[in-house]
Structures are given as structure tokens and as C-alpha cells.
PDB file of C-alpha atoms in Angstrom:
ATOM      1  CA  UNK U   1     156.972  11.396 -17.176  1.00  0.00           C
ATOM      2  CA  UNK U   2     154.172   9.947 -19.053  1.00  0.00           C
ATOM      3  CA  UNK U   3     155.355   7.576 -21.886  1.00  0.00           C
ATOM      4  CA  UNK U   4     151.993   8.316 -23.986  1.00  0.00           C
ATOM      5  CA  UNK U   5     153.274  11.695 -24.382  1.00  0.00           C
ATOM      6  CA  UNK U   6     156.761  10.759 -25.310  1.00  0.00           C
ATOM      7  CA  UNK U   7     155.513   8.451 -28.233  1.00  0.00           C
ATOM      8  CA  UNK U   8     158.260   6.438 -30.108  1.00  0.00           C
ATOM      9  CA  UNK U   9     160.794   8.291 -27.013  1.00  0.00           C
ATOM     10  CA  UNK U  10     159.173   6.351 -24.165  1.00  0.00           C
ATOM     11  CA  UNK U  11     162.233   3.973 -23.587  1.00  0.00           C
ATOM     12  CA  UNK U  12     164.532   7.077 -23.585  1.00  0.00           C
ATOM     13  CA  UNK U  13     165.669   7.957 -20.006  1.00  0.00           C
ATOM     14  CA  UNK U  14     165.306  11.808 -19.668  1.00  0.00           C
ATOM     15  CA  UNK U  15     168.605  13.745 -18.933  1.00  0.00           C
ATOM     16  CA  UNK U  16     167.625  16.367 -16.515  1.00  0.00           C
ATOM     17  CA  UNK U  17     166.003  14.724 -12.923  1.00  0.00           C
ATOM     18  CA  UNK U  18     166.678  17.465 -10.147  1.00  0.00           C
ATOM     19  CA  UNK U  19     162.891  18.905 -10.802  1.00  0.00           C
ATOM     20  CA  UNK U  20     161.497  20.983  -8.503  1.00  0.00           C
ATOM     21  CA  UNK U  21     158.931  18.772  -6.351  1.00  0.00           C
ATOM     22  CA  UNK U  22     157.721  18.478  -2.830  1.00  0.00           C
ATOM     23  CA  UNK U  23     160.337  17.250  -0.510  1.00  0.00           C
ATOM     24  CA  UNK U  24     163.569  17.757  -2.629  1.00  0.00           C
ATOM     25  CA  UNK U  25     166.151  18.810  -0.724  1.00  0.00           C
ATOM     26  CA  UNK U  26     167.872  21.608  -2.239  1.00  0.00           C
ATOM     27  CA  UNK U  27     171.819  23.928  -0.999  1.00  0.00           C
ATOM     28  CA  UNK U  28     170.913  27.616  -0.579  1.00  0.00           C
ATOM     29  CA  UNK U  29     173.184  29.379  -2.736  1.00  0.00           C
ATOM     30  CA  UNK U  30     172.248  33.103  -1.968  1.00  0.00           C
ATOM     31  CA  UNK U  31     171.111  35.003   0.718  1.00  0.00           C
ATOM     32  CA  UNK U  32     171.301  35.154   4.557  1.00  0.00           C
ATOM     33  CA  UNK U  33     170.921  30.602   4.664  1.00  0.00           C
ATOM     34  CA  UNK U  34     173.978  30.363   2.242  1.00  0.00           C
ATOM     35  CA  UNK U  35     175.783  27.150   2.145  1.00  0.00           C
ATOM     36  CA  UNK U  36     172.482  25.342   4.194  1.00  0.00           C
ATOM     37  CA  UNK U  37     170.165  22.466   3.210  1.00  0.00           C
ATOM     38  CA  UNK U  38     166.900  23.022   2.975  1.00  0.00           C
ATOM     39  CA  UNK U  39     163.836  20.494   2.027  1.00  0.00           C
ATOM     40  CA  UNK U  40     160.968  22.238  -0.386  1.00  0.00           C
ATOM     41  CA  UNK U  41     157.924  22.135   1.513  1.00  0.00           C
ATOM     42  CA  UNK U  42     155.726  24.176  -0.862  1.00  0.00           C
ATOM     43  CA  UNK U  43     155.303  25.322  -4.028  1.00  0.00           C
ATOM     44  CA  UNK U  44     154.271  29.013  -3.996  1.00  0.00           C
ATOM     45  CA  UNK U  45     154.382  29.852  -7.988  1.00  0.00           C
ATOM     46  CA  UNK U  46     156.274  29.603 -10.442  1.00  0.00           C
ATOM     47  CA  UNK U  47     159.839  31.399  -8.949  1.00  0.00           C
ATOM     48  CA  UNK U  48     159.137  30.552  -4.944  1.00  0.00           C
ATOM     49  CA  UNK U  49     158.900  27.919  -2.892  1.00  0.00           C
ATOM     50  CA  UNK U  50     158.127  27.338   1.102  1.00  0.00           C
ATOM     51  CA  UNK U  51     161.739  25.990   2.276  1.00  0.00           C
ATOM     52  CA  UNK U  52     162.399  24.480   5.860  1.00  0.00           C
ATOM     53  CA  UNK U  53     165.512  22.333   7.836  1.00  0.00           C
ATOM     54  CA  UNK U  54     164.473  22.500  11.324  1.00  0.00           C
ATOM     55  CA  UNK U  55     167.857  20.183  11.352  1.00  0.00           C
ATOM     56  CA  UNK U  56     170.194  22.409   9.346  1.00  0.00           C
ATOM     57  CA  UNK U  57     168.972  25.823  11.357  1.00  0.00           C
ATOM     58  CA  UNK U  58     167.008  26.951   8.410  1.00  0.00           C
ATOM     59  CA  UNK U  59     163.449  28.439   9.176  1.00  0.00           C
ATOM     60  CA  UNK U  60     160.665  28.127   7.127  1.00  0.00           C
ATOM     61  CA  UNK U  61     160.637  30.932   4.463  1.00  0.00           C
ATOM     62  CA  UNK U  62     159.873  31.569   1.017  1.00  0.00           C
ATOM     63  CA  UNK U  63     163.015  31.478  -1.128  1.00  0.00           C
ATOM     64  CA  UNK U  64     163.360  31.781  -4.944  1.00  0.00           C
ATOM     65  CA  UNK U  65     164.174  29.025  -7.430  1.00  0.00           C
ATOM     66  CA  UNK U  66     167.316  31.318  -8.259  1.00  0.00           C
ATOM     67  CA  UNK U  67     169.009  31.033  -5.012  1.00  0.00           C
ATOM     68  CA  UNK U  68     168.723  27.281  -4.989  1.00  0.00           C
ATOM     69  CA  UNK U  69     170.773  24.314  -5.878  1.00  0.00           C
ATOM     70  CA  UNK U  70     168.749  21.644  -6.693  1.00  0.00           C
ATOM     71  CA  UNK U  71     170.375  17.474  -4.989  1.00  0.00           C
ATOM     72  CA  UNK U  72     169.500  14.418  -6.001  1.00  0.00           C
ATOM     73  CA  UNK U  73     167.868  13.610  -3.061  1.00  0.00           C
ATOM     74  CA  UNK U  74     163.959  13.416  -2.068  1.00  0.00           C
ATOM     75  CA  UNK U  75     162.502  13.550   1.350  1.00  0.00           C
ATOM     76  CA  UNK U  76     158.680  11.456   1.014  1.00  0.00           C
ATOM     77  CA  UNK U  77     156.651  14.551   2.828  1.00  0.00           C
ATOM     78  CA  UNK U  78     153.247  15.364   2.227  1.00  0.00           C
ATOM     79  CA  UNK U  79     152.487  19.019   0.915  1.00  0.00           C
ATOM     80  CA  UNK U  80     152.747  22.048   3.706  1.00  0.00           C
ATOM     81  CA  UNK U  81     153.957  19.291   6.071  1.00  0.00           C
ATOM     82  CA  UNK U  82     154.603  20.968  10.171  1.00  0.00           C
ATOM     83  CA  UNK U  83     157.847  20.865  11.430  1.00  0.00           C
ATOM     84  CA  UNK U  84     157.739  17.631  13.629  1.00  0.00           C
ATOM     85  CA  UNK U  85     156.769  15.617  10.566  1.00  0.00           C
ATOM     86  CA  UNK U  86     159.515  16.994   8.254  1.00  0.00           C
ATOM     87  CA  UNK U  87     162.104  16.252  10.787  1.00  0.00           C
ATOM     88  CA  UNK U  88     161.180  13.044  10.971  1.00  0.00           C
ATOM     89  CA  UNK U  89     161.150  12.489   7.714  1.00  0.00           C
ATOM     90  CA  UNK U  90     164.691  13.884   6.746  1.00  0.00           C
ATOM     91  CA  UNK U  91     165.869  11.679   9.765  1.00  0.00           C
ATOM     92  CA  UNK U  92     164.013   8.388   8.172  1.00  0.00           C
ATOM     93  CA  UNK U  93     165.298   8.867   4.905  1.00  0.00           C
ATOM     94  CA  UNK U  94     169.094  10.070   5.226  1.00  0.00           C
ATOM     95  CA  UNK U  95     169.379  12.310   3.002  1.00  0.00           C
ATOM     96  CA  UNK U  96     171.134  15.017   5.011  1.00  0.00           C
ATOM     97  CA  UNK U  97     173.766  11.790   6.036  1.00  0.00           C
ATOM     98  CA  UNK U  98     173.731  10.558   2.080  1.00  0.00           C
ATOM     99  CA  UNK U  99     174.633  14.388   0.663  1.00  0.00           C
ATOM    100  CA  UNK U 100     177.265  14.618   3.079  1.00  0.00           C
ATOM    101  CA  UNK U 101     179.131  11.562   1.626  1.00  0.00           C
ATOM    102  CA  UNK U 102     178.533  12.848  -1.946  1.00  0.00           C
ATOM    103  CA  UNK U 103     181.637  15.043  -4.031  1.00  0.00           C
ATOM    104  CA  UNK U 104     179.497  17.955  -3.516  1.00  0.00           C
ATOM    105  CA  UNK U 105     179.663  18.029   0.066  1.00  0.00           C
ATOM    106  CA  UNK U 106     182.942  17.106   0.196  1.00  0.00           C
ATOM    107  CA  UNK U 107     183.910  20.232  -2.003  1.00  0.00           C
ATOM    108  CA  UNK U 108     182.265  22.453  -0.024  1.00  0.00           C
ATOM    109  CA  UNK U 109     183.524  21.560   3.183  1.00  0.00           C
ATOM    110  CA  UNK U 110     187.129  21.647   1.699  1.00  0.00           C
ATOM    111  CA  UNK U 111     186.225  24.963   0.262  1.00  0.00           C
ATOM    112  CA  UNK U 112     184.796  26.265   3.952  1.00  0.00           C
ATOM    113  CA  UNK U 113     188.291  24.890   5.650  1.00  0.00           C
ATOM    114  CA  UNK U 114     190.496  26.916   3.083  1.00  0.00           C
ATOM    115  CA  UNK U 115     188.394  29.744   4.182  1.00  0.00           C
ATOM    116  CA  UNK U 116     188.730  29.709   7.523  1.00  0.00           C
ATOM    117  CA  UNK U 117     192.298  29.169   7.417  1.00  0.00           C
ATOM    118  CA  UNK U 118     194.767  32.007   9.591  1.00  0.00           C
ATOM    119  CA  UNK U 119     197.352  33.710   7.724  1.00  0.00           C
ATOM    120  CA  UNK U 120     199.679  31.720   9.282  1.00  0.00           C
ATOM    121  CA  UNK U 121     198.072  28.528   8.324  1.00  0.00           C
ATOM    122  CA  UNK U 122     197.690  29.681   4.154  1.00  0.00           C
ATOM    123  CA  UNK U 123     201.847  31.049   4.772  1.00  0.00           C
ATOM    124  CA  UNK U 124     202.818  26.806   5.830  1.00  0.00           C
ATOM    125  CA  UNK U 125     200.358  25.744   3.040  1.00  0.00           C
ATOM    126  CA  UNK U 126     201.931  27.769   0.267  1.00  0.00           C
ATOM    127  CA  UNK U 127     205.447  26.451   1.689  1.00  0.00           C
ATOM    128  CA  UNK U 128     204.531  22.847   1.770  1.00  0.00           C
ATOM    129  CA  UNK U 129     202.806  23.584  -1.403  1.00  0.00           C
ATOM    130  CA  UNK U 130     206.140  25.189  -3.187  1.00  0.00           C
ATOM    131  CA  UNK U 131     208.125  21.931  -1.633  1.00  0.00           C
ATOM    132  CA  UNK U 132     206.346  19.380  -3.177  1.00  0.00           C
ATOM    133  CA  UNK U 133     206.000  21.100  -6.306  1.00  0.00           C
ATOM    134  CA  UNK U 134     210.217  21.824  -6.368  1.00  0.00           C
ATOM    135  CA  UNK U 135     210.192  17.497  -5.503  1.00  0.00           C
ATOM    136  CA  UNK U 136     208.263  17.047  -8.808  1.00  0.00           C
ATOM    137  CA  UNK U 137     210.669  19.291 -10.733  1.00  0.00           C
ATOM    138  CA  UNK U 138     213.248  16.936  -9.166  1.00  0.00           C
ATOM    139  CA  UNK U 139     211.800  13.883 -10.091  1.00  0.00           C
ATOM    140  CA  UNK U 140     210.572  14.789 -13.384  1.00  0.00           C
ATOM    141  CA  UNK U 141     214.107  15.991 -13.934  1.00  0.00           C
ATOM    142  CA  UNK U 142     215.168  12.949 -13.385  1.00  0.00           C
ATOM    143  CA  UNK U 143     213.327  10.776 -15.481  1.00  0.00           C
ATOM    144  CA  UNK U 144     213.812  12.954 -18.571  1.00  0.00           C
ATOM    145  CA  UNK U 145     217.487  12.835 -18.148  1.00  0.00           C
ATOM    146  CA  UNK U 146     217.931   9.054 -17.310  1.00  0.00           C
ATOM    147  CA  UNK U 147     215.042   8.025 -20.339  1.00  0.00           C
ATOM    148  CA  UNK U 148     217.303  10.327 -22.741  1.00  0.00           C
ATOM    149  CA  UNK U 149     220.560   8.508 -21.810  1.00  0.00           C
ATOM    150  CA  UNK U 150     218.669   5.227 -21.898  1.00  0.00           C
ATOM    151  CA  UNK U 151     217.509   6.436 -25.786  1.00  0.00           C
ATOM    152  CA  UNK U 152     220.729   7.844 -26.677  1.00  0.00           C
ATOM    153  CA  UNK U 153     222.178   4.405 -25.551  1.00  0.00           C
ATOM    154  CA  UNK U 154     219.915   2.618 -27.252  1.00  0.00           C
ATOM    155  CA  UNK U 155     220.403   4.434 -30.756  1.00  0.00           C
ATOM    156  CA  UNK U 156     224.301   3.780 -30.101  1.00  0.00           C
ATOM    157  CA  UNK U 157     223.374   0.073 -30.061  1.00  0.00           C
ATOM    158  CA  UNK U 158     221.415  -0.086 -33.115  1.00  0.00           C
ATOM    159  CA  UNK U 159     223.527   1.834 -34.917  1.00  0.00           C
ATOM    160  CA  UNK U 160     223.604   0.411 -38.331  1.00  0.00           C
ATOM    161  CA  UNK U 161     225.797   1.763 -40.944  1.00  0.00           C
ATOM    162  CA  UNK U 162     223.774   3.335 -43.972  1.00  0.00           C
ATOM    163  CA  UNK U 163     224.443   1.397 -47.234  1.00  0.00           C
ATOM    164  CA  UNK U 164     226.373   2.686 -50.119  1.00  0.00           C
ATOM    165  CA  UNK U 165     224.168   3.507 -53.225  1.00  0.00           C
ATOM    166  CA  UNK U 166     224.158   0.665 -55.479  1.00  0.00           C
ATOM    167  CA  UNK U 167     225.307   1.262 -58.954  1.00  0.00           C
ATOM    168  CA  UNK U 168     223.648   2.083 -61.758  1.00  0.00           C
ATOM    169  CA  UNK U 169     222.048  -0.715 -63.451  1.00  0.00           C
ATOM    170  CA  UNK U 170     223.244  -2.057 -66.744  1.00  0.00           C
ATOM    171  CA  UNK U 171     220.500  -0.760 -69.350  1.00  0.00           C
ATOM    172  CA  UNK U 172     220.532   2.601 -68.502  1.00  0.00           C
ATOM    173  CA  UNK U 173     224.575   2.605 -68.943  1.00  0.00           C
ATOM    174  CA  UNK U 174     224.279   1.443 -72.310  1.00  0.00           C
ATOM    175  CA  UNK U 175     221.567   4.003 -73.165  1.00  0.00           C
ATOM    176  CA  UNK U 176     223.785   6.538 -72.322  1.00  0.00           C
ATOM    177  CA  UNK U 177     226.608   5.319 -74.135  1.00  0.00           C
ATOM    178  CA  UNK U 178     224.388   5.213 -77.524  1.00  0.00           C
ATOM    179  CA  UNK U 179     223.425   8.823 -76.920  1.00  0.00           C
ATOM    180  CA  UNK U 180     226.937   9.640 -76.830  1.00  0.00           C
TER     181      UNK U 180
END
């Protein structure tokens, strides 16, 4: 971002940083690639760009900005780089091995193993599932009824009698007795 441009703004950090640019390595999110990295290659106008992953099994194509998600991560490639050189850049950089350690990644793959569960395998997780949510109830249970004795016990304790009124004060006896 140019700081000229931004005028009295140029020490504010800009909010938004997944831009589309050469090399960004971007999730498909639609179509046939679904779920696969890919690295943006080229820019073909303003709604396309030339994807490839010779890593992830993605071909070179030209995909829409609408079916991608857009990572934080870069690959340093030169514009309309071949094959060879984009592998070897994704390998040099990481950034397949750095998005699979992110929350993302660890979401989807969580996400893919529900899934691909069998029907047997979703019945013993909605068991286990209804077990540890009954020990909970338990527990809770528990705790509520042993912190209400402990309060109930503890306003036993500090019981403290409530005064008796105090009596009327002196003046406003006689002022009653003169309008009598």
C-alpha cells in the first residue's frame, strides 16, 4: 500500500491482507477440486485466475475468485511460472506444511473424519456423546445441591435477630399530646 496515498492514515495497518496476488495459495471451495489447495499462478481478469498444485493433485485451470478461499500464505513465484518451478517453490516455502498446522486445517480435517464416519461409528459417538453429557448433569447436580446446603448453612450461622423498632422519640410525643 502506498503511504502517499493514505495521507495522515499511513501508520494505520490495513484490516483486510488475503488480496488476490501471484503465488497466494488459496482452498477451492466449489467445484470438481473442492476441499484442495491451490497456488494462483495468473491473473486472467478481474473474476479468474490460472490456479495450479502439482502437489495437492490440482491441474492447472482457470477458476473464479468465487470458488476460492483466500490463506494467509504466499508462495514467491514469478508470473505464469511451469510446473517444476512452482513445485519447488511451495516445497521451499512450507506453506502447504504451515496451513496444515493452522485452525483451518484442523477444522476441515475434523469435518472430513465426521464425514466419513460408518453408521456404526456416528451410533458409538452419539452414545459416548449422551454419556458424558448425563456425567455433567451428574456433576453439575452435584455442585448446585452441595453449594445450596453450604449457603443455607451459612445463612443459619449468620443469623442475626432483626431489632425491635425503637420508640418514638420524645418531641413528637409531646406534639401529639398538645394536639389532643
Amino acid at each position: 500500500i502506498n503511504a502517499e496515498y493514505m495521507g495522515p492514515f499511513s501508520n494505520v495497518m490495513p484490516t483486510f491482507r488475503r488480496f488476490v496476488e501471484i503465488g497466494r495459495v488459496a482452498l477451492i471451495g466449489y467445484g470438481p477440486d473442492v476441499g484442495k489447495l491451490a497456488v494462483i499462478v495468473e491473473i486472467v481478469d478481474q473474476n479468474r485466475a490460472l490456479v495450479d498444485n502439482p502437489l495437492g493433485g490440482v491441474h492447472r485451470h482457470v477458476i473464479n475468485f468465487k470458488w476460492l478461499r483466500f490463506t494467509d500464505f504466499v508462495v514467491p513465484i514469478a508470473h505464469g511460472c511451469r510446473a517444476k518451478a512452482l513445485k519447488a517453490a511451495i516445497v521451499s516455502s512450507g506453506a502447504l506444511d504451515k496451513f496444515a498446522s493452522t485452525c483451518w486445517a484442523k477444522k476441515l480435517e475434523a469435518r472430513n473424519a465426521k464425514a466419513a464416519l460408518s453408521d456404526f461409528a456416528r451410533f458409538r459417538a452419539m452414545i459416548c456423546h449422551k454419556q458424558n453429557e448425563y456425567k455433567k448433569k451428574v456433576t453439575l447436580a452435584k455442585l448446585k445441591s452441595t453449594t445450596a446446603r453450604k449457603t443455607a448453612v451459612a445463612k443459619v450461622a449468620n443469623y442475626k435477630p432483626k431489632a425491635a423498632p425503637a420508640k418514638a422519640p420524645a418531641k413528637a410525643s409531646a406534639k401529639a399530646a398538645k394536639k389532643k
